[in-house]
Short mmCIF file of C-alpha atoms in Angstrom, two decimals:
data_model
loop_
_atom_site.label_atom_id
_atom_site.label_comp_id
_atom_site.label_asym_id
_atom_site.label_seq_id
_atom_site.Cartn_x
_atom_site.Cartn_y
_atom_site.Cartn_z
CA MET A 1 39.99 159.35 33.15
CA ASN A 2 40.28 163.03 32.14
CA ARG A 3 42.73 165.26 34.04
CA LYS A 4 44.13 168.78 33.80
CA TYR A 5 47.78 169.04 32.76
CA PHE A 6 50.25 171.92 32.32
CA CYS A 7 51.58 172.03 28.75
CA GLU A 8 54.75 173.62 27.44
CA SER A 9 55.76 173.72 23.78
CA ILE A 10 59.26 172.54 22.90
CA ALA A 11 61.09 171.73 19.68
CA GLY A 12 59.78 168.53 18.15
CA GLY A 13 56.64 168.33 20.27
CA VAL A 14 54.99 169.29 23.52
CA VAL A 15 55.93 168.38 27.06
CA ILE A 16 53.07 167.98 29.55
CA PHE A 17 53.86 168.17 33.26
CA ILE A 18 51.43 166.39 35.58
CA PRO A 19 51.66 167.15 39.30
CA SER A 20 51.94 164.10 41.52
CA VAL A 21 52.27 163.66 45.25
CA PHE A 22 55.27 161.37 45.04
CA ASN A 23 56.96 162.35 41.78
CA ILE A 24 56.48 164.16 38.52
CA ILE A 25 54.92 162.30 35.59
CA MET A 26 55.85 163.76 32.23
CA LEU A 27 54.23 163.04 28.84
CA GLU A 28 56.04 164.04 25.67
CA VAL A 29 53.71 164.53 22.73
CA THR A 30 55.39 164.31 19.32
CA GLU A 31 53.96 163.88 15.85
CA LYS A 32 53.89 160.13 16.31
CA TYR A 33 53.85 159.16 19.96
CA VAL A 34 52.87 160.20 23.44
CA ILE A 35 55.69 159.02 25.72
CA LEU A 36 54.93 158.62 29.42
CA TYR A 37 57.84 159.23 31.87
CA ILE A 38 58.33 159.01 35.63
CA THR A 39 61.05 161.19 37.17
CA ASN A 40 62.64 160.22 40.48
CA GLY A 41 65.21 162.84 41.37
CA ASP A 42 67.79 162.89 38.57
CA THR A 43 66.52 159.63 37.01
CA LEU A 44 64.20 159.78 33.95
CA GLU A 45 62.40 156.51 33.34
CA ILE A 46 60.17 155.66 30.34
CA ILE A 47 57.33 153.46 31.47
CA CYS A 48 55.27 153.14 28.24
CA GLU A 49 54.61 154.70 24.84
CA TYR A 50 51.25 155.56 23.33
CA ILE A 51 50.37 156.24 19.73
CA CYS A 52 49.47 159.85 19.02
CA VAL A 53 45.91 159.89 17.68
CA ASN A 54 44.01 163.16 17.19
CA ILE A 55 45.69 165.07 20.00
CA ASN A 56 45.26 168.83 20.43
CA VAL A 57 47.44 170.63 22.94
CA LYS A 58 46.38 174.14 24.00
CA GLY A 59 47.45 175.33 27.43
CA TRP A 60 45.25 173.67 30.03
CA TRP A 61 43.45 170.76 28.45
CA ASP A 62 41.62 167.51 29.04
CA PHE A 63 43.83 164.61 28.00
CA VAL A 64 42.29 161.20 27.33
CA MET A 65 44.95 158.50 27.27
CA PRO A 66 45.18 157.08 23.75
CA MET A 67 45.95 153.49 22.83
CA LEU A 68 49.17 151.72 23.69
CA LYS A 69 51.84 151.85 21.03
CA ASP A 70 52.19 148.05 21.29
CA ASP A 71 48.52 147.67 20.40
CA TYR A 72 48.99 149.81 17.33
CA GLN A 73 52.44 148.88 16.14
CA LYS A 74 52.98 145.56 14.40
CA THR A 75 56.25 143.85 13.60
CA GLU A 76 56.75 140.77 11.47
CA LYS A 77 59.74 138.43 11.26
CA ILE A 78 60.58 137.40 7.69
CA ASN A 79 63.61 135.15 7.04
CA GLY A 80 65.06 136.07 10.41
CA VAL A 81 64.71 139.84 9.93
CA ILE A 82 62.18 141.88 11.97
CA TYR A 83 60.28 144.43 9.89
CA ASN A 84 58.06 147.23 11.19
CA MET A 85 54.65 146.64 9.56
CA SER A 86 52.90 149.49 11.38
CA PRO A 87 50.22 150.53 11.46
CA ALA A 88 48.68 147.18 12.31
CA ALA A 89 45.97 145.56 10.22
CA ASN A 90 43.11 147.00 12.26
CA PHE A 91 43.99 150.51 11.14
CA ARG A 92 45.32 150.54 7.60
CA HIS A 93 46.41 147.20 6.22
CA GLY A 94 42.98 145.63 6.86
CA ILE A 95 41.54 146.71 3.49
CA VAL A 96 41.66 144.42 0.46
CA ASN A 97 40.44 146.21 -2.65
CA GLY A 98 40.25 143.11 -4.87
CA ASN A 99 39.22 139.47 -4.54
CA ILE A 100 40.53 136.74 -2.25
CA TYR A 101 40.99 133.21 -3.65
CA GLY A 102 41.78 130.22 -1.50
CA GLY A 103 43.18 128.43 -4.54
CA SER A 104 45.45 129.19 -7.47
CA LYS A 105 45.12 131.18 -10.68
CA GLY A 106 44.75 128.82 -13.60
CA VAL A 107 43.94 129.13 -17.28
CA ILE A 108 40.44 128.61 -18.70
CA ASN A 109 40.14 126.67 -21.93
CA GLY A 110 37.11 128.06 -23.71
CA THR A 111 33.94 126.56 -22.28
CA SER A 112 35.61 123.51 -20.74
CA ILE A 113 36.97 122.96 -17.23
CA ASN A 114 40.56 121.83 -16.78
CA VAL A 115 40.67 120.46 -13.23
CA ASN A 116 44.46 120.14 -13.39
CA THR A 117 45.26 123.78 -14.14
CA GLY A 118 46.37 125.50 -10.94
CA ALA A 119 44.92 122.66 -8.87
CA ILE A 120 45.32 122.52 -5.08
CA ASN A 121 45.72 118.87 -4.11
CA GLY A 122 44.37 119.28 -0.61
CA ASN A 123 42.34 121.83 1.36
CA THR A 124 42.14 125.63 1.34
CA ASN A 125 41.40 127.78 4.39
CA ILE A 126 40.35 131.45 4.53
CA THR A 127 39.66 133.19 7.87
CA LEU A 128 38.57 136.82 8.25
CA ASN A 129 38.85 138.23 11.79
CA THR A 130 38.80 141.94 10.99
CA GLY A 131 39.18 144.44 8.16
CA THR A 132 37.28 145.06 4.94
CA ILE A 133 37.24 142.99 1.75
CA LYS A 134 35.96 145.17 -1.09
CA GLY A 135 35.94 142.33 -3.62
CA ASP A 136 34.69 138.72 -3.53
CA ILE A 137 35.92 135.73 -1.55
CA TYR A 138 36.30 132.33 -3.27
CA GLY A 139 37.09 129.13 -1.40
CA GLY A 140 38.66 127.81 -4.60
CA GLY A 141 40.81 129.50 -7.18
CA GLN A 142 40.42 131.73 -10.22
CA ASN A 143 40.12 129.12 -12.95
CA GLY A 144 41.86 126.82 -10.48
CA GLY A 145 40.30 123.89 -8.63
CA VAL A 146 40.64 122.25 -5.21
CA SER A 147 40.71 118.49 -4.82
CA ASP A 148 39.46 118.30 -1.22
CA SER A 149 37.67 120.93 0.89
CA ALA A 150 37.48 124.72 0.72
CA ASN A 151 36.89 126.35 4.12
CA ILE A 152 35.80 129.96 4.66
CA ASN A 153 35.41 131.36 8.20
CA ILE A 154 34.08 134.88 8.75
CA ASN A 155 34.48 135.78 12.43
CA ASN A 156 34.29 139.54 12.04
CA GLY A 157 35.06 142.30 9.55
CA GLN A 158 33.18 143.29 6.41
CA VAL A 159 32.84 141.81 2.93
CA THR A 160 31.29 144.21 0.42
CA GLY A 161 31.45 141.68 -2.43
CA ASN A 162 30.05 138.15 -2.46
CA ILE A 163 31.24 134.95 -0.79
CA TYR A 164 31.56 131.82 -2.93
CA GLY A 165 32.33 128.50 -1.31
CA GLY A 166 33.66 127.10 -4.57
CA ALA A 167 35.96 128.20 -7.37
CA TYR A 168 35.52 130.59 -10.27
CA GLN A 169 35.20 128.66 -13.56
CA ASN A 170 36.55 125.50 -11.94
CA GLN A 171 35.68 123.02 -9.19
CA VAL A 172 36.00 122.46 -5.50
CA ARG A 173 35.65 118.73 -5.90
CA THR A 174 34.82 117.40 -2.42
CA GLN A 175 33.23 119.93 -0.05
CA SER A 176 32.74 123.65 0.57
CA ASN A 177 32.35 124.83 4.18
CA ILE A 178 31.24 128.39 4.96
CA ASN A 179 30.95 129.54 8.58
CA ILE A 180 29.72 133.11 9.09
CA LEU A 181 29.82 133.76 12.82
CA GLY A 182 30.25 137.55 12.84
CA GLY A 183 30.85 140.59 10.69
CA THR A 184 28.82 141.92 7.77
CA VAL A 185 28.54 140.18 4.40
CA GLN A 186 26.47 140.43 1.23
CA ASN A 187 25.40 137.41 -0.88
CA VAL A 188 26.60 133.93 0.02
CA TYR A 189 26.90 131.13 -2.58
CA GLY A 190 27.76 127.66 -1.40
CA GLY A 191 29.16 126.28 -4.63
CA ASN A 192 31.27 127.00 -7.69
CA ILE A 193 30.62 129.81 -10.16
CA LEU A 194 30.57 128.58 -13.73
CA THR A 195 29.56 130.87 -16.55
CA THR A 196 28.13 128.66 -19.32
CA SER A 197 26.05 125.53 -19.74
CA GLY A 198 29.07 124.04 -21.53
CA GLN A 199 31.09 124.29 -18.33
CA GLN A 200 28.21 122.71 -16.45
CA ASN A 201 28.27 119.76 -18.84
CA ASN A 202 31.99 119.37 -18.09
CA ASP A 203 31.34 119.55 -14.34
CA THR A 204 31.79 115.85 -13.62
CA VAL A 205 31.64 115.94 -9.80
CA SER A 206 29.04 117.04 -7.26
CA GLN A 207 30.68 118.48 -4.16
CA ASN A 208 28.81 118.88 -0.89
CA VAL A 209 28.12 122.26 0.75
CA ASN A 210 27.84 123.20 4.43
CA ILE A 211 26.78 126.74 5.39
CA VAL A 212 26.45 127.89 9.01
CA ILE A 213 25.02 131.32 9.83
CA GLY A 214 25.74 132.31 13.43
CA SER A 215 26.52 130.31 16.54
CA LYS A 216 25.14 130.27 20.07
CA ASP A 217 28.65 129.52 21.35
CA VAL A 218 30.15 132.91 20.36
CA ASN A 219 29.27 136.47 21.36
CA THR A 220 29.32 137.88 17.83
CA THR A 221 26.24 138.12 15.59
CA PRO A 222 26.63 138.25 11.80
CA THR A 223 24.68 140.50 9.46
CA ILE A 224 23.71 139.10 6.05
CA LYS A 225 22.68 141.99 3.80
CA GLY A 226 22.13 139.84 0.73
CA THR A 227 20.79 136.35 -0.05
CA VAL A 228 22.08 132.89 0.85
CA TYR A 229 22.23 130.27 -1.93
CA GLY A 230 23.08 126.67 -1.14
CA SER A 231 24.52 126.13 -4.60
CA GLY A 232 26.45 128.28 -7.09
CA LYS A 233 25.79 128.97 -10.77
CA TYR A 234 25.71 126.47 -13.65
CA GLU A 235 27.13 123.74 -11.45
CA ARG A 236 26.37 120.38 -9.87
CA VAL A 237 26.08 119.91 -6.10
CA GLY A 238 25.53 116.73 -4.12
CA THR A 239 24.11 117.61 -0.68
CA VAL A 240 23.57 121.13 0.71
CA GLU A 241 23.15 121.72 4.43
CA ILE A 242 22.30 125.20 5.74
CA GLN A 243 22.14 125.95 9.48
CA LEU A 244 20.35 129.21 10.29
CA VAL A 245 21.27 129.86 13.91
CA LYS A 246 21.82 133.58 14.55
CA SER A 247 21.86 136.73 12.43
CA ALA A 248 21.07 140.40 12.91
CA LYS A 249 19.61 140.50 9.41
CA LEU A 250 18.86 137.80 6.86
CA ALA A 251 16.23 138.31 4.19
CA THR A 252 16.09 135.30 1.86
CA ILE A 253 17.52 131.79 1.69
CA TYR A 254 17.51 129.43 -1.31
CA GLY A 255 18.55 125.82 -0.91
CA GLY A 256 19.26 125.62 -4.63
CA SER A 257 21.08 127.88 -7.07
CA ASP A 258 20.81 131.44 -8.27
CA GLU A 259 21.00 130.33 -11.88
CA ALA A 260 20.83 126.97 -13.68
CA GLY A 261 22.42 124.79 -11.00
CA ILE A 262 21.73 121.09 -10.43
CA THR A 263 21.41 120.05 -6.77
CA ASN A 264 20.68 116.54 -5.55
CA GLU A 265 19.58 117.23 -1.95
CA VAL A 266 18.96 120.27 0.23
CA ASN A 267 18.61 120.35 4.03
CA ILE A 268 17.74 123.71 5.63
CA TYR A 269 17.46 124.06 9.40
CA LEU A 270 15.81 127.12 10.95
CA LYS A 271 17.41 127.18 14.40
CA GLY A 272 16.89 130.65 15.83
CA ILE A 273 17.19 133.44 13.27
CA THR A 274 14.49 135.75 11.94
CA ALA A 275 14.17 135.65 8.13
CA ASN A 276 11.77 136.91 5.49
CA THR A 277 11.63 133.93 3.13
CA ILE A 278 13.02 130.41 2.93
CA TYR A 279 12.98 128.45 -0.36
CA GLY A 280 13.93 124.82 -0.62
CA GLY A 281 14.48 125.20 -4.37
CA SER A 282 16.21 127.63 -6.73
CA LYS A 283 15.70 131.27 -7.63
CA THR A 284 15.30 131.72 -11.39
CA ASP A 285 16.28 128.37 -12.85
CA GLY A 286 17.86 125.09 -11.86
CA ILE A 287 16.93 121.67 -10.53
CA VAL A 288 16.66 120.40 -6.96
CA THR A 289 15.83 116.71 -6.63
CA THR A 290 14.89 116.70 -2.93
CA ALA A 291 14.43 119.73 -0.69
CA ASN A 292 14.03 119.29 3.09
CA ILE A 293 13.19 122.24 5.37
CA PHE A 294 13.13 121.78 9.15
CA LEU A 295 11.52 124.69 11.01
CA GLN A 296 12.72 124.17 14.58
CA SER A 297 13.09 127.60 16.22
CA GLY A 298 13.17 131.21 15.12
CA THR A 299 10.78 133.25 12.99
CA VAL A 300 10.13 133.35 9.26
CA THR A 301 7.41 135.07 7.25
CA ASP A 302 7.08 132.80 4.19
CA VAL A 303 8.33 129.26 3.59
CA TYR A 304 8.24 127.48 0.21
CA GLY A 305 9.18 123.85 -0.25
CA GLY A 306 10.04 124.69 -3.85
CA GLY A 307 11.73 127.75 -5.31
CA TYR A 308 10.85 131.06 -6.86
CA GLY A 309 11.68 129.39 -10.15
CA GLY A 310 13.23 126.18 -11.40
CA THR A 311 12.12 122.61 -10.71
CA THR A 312 11.94 120.78 -7.40
CA THR A 313 11.07 117.11 -7.66
CA THR A 314 10.15 116.48 -3.99
CA ALA A 315 9.71 119.18 -1.33
CA ASN A 316 9.42 118.24 2.36
CA VAL A 317 8.65 120.86 5.03
CA THR A 318 8.45 119.99 8.74
CA LEU A 319 7.20 122.46 11.38
CA GLU A 320 8.46 121.41 14.80
CA GLY A 321 9.89 122.82 18.00
CA THR A 322 9.04 126.46 18.69
CA ALA A 323 9.32 127.97 15.21
CA ASN A 324 6.96 130.83 14.33
CA VAL A 325 5.79 130.92 10.69
CA THR A 326 3.27 133.20 8.97
CA SER A 327 2.62 131.30 5.71
CA LEU A 328 3.83 127.86 4.65
CA PHE A 329 3.58 126.54 1.07
CA GLY A 330 4.54 123.01 0.13
CA GLY A 331 5.04 124.15 -3.46
CA SER A 332 6.79 127.05 -5.18
CA ASN A 333 6.24 130.79 -5.42
CA THR A 334 4.72 132.07 -8.68
CA ASN A 335 7.03 130.43 -11.23
CA GLY A 336 8.64 127.27 -9.88
CA THR A 337 7.51 123.68 -10.36
CA VAL A 338 7.12 121.03 -7.63
CA GLU A 339 6.07 117.48 -8.43
CA THR A 340 5.36 116.26 -4.86
CA SER A 341 5.11 118.27 -1.64
CA ASN A 342 4.92 116.89 1.89
CA VAL A 343 4.04 119.23 4.77
CA GLU A 344 4.07 117.94 8.36
CA LEU A 345 2.75 120.12 11.20
CA LYS A 346 4.03 118.88 14.56
CA SER A 347 4.51 121.89 16.84
CA GLY A 348 5.20 125.63 16.77
CA LYS A 349 3.03 128.47 15.53
CA LEU A 350 1.57 128.77 12.03
CA LEU A 351 -1.02 131.14 10.58
CA ASN A 352 -1.55 129.85 7.01
CA VAL A 353 -0.71 126.54 5.33
CA TYR A 354 -1.11 125.37 1.72
CA GLY A 355 -0.06 121.99 0.38
CA GLY A 356 0.31 123.57 -3.05
CA GLY A 357 2.10 126.72 -4.14
CA ASN A 358 1.51 130.45 -4.28
CA SER A 359 -0.33 130.97 -7.59
CA VAL A 360 1.31 127.85 -9.04
CA ALA A 361 0.26 124.21 -9.21
CA VAL A 362 1.72 121.09 -7.61
CA GLU A 363 1.24 117.62 -9.03
CA THR A 364 0.65 115.92 -5.63
CA ALA A 365 0.34 117.82 -2.33
CA ASN A 366 0.27 116.13 1.08
CA VAL A 367 -0.46 117.89 4.39
CA THR A 368 -0.36 116.06 7.74
CA LEU A 369 -1.63 117.58 11.01
CA ASP A 370 0.42 116.02 13.81
CA GLY A 371 -0.04 118.23 16.85
CA ILE A 372 -0.35 121.98 16.27
CA THR A 373 -3.43 124.19 16.63
CA ILE A 374 -4.37 126.17 13.52
CA ASP A 375 -7.42 127.91 12.09
CA GLU A 376 -7.33 126.66 8.47
CA ILE A 377 -5.63 124.02 6.35
CA HIS A 378 -5.67 124.13 2.53
CA GLY A 379 -4.58 121.03 0.65
CA GLY A 380 -4.12 122.91 -2.63
CA SER A 381 -2.58 126.17 -3.79
CA LYS A 382 -3.40 129.82 -3.16
CA ASN A 383 -5.10 132.05 -5.78
CA ALA A 384 -4.09 130.07 -8.89
CA GLY A 385 -2.64 126.73 -10.02
CA ILE A 386 -4.89 123.67 -9.95
CA THR A 387 -3.22 120.85 -7.99
CA THR A 388 -3.82 117.40 -9.44
CA ASN A 389 -3.95 115.43 -6.16
CA THR A 390 -4.24 116.60 -2.55
CA ASN A 391 -4.14 114.47 0.58
CA VAL A 392 -4.86 116.02 3.99
CA VAL A 393 -4.37 113.71 6.97
CA LEU A 394 -5.61 114.81 10.42
CA ASN A 395 -3.87 112.75 13.12
CA THR A 396 -3.53 114.95 16.22
CA GLY A 397 -3.89 118.63 16.98
CA LYS A 398 -6.72 121.10 16.49
CA VAL A 399 -8.04 122.87 13.39
CA THR A 400 -11.21 124.86 12.70
CA ASP A 401 -11.64 124.55 8.91
CA VAL A 402 -10.05 122.01 6.56
CA PHE A 403 -10.23 122.39 2.77
CA GLY A 404 -9.20 119.56 0.49
CA GLY A 405 -8.73 122.15 -2.26
CA GLY A 406 -6.94 125.49 -2.29
CA TYR A 407 -7.77 129.10 -1.51
CA ASP A 408 -9.71 130.59 -4.43
CA VAL A 409 -8.57 127.70 -6.64
CA GLY A 410 -9.60 124.08 -6.82
CA VAL A 411 -7.98 120.67 -7.30
CA THR A 412 -8.63 117.73 -9.56
CA ASN A 413 -8.70 115.05 -6.84
CA ALA A 414 -8.96 115.86 -3.13
CA LYS A 415 -8.84 113.53 -0.13
CA VAL A 416 -9.20 114.37 3.59
CA THR A 417 -8.61 111.67 6.23
CA GLN A 418 -9.67 112.20 9.84
CA ASN A 419 -7.63 110.05 12.24
CA GLY A 420 -8.41 111.69 15.57
CA ALA A 421 -7.57 115.38 15.43
CA THR A 422 -10.00 117.94 16.83
CA VAL A 423 -11.77 119.45 13.79
CA THR A 424 -14.74 121.79 13.48
CA ASN A 425 -15.42 121.73 9.70
CA ILE A 426 -14.14 119.64 6.77
CA TYR A 427 -14.68 120.73 3.16
CA GLY A 428 -13.68 118.41 0.35
CA GLY A 429 -13.29 121.29 -2.11
CA ASN A 430 -11.67 124.71 -2.14
CA GLN A 431 -12.35 127.91 -0.21
CA GLY A 432 -13.90 130.35 -2.66
CA GLY A 433 -13.20 130.47 -6.41
CA THR A 434 -14.02 127.71 -8.85
CA GLY A 435 -12.55 124.34 -9.68
CA ASN A 436 -12.92 120.65 -9.07
CA GLY A 437 -12.64 119.31 -5.56
#
């Protein structure tokens, strides 16, 4: 609350006299603190101290009580001695200009990986509650590995670099766990960062990765300014699980790697966020054996069972719950390769669906209608990429037009099976364009 006070300059600061019915309250403003006193007759009693933050004293003035000194000042006990560490981390010490590593600093041996150099035989834990990290965060070490799990928890604060669940030029050998429940971060990589294919060949283990974006159980909402990758670079990963629960901003998610990673299995769950694009596969290169995408709630513009590049052996996409999707492709986007895609449409909202890819072929594409209402179903790809085999199965739900082929591109072999869904028109071939169907 703002009040008028009478101010008088004295040596070393300013004394402010505040009239009171019962006594006189006096505040002494120095260069560092505002000290609040109560005077009762001849007794002067200090009741609390406040840190002096941006205070101007000019005759009559409006004084807004600043923060408590105890909230600002921080002490730390080291080997039995109490040290004044003020100002507290929220104000000055909360900035890290370099990188943070959960593990040790080891020594790299050319293109090989020495898992024993600087190894942590156990778990690592990094938690950010406030402050700014201007570098990167690694769950593992710098050329140093971790035998068990690396855990990174971002509850608040800001990371202007990237977050890596694994190590740099070494291995987190069992599991990487990344929980981003608040704050602002850039790119997120679930795995290790290796720099050459030679290091990848020496990567003898495949750790698992768990990434959670947001939580309904906390009041904070994270902001992801960059891209989420389930894997790392040039490395091997066993199973990736990505939970997309809550985020103020999240553009793109890849279940696979940014560059040349090998991932056995990917499981992505859309559980409430709004995103631009979800890929089950990798970005520019890399291999994903099986990609599973479960669209349960939230909103996403484009979904690809495969990647923007790389190879995905089997891509499975399930639309269920209340998810809202604009376009769903069982295959990849432009450059990636998918051998087999399986798209199942149970519930939710969907505008466009293609069993194949966006301007790229799929060997075998399967689309199953199991409950939703939609205008069109295309068994093949969109615009380009002749799919070898398409299978469209119509069990339940409602659809106006079904095409065994693609949009503006055909297929080699197309099959449509009507098992009881409500259908207006069925076309064995494609919609527009040329090609077999």
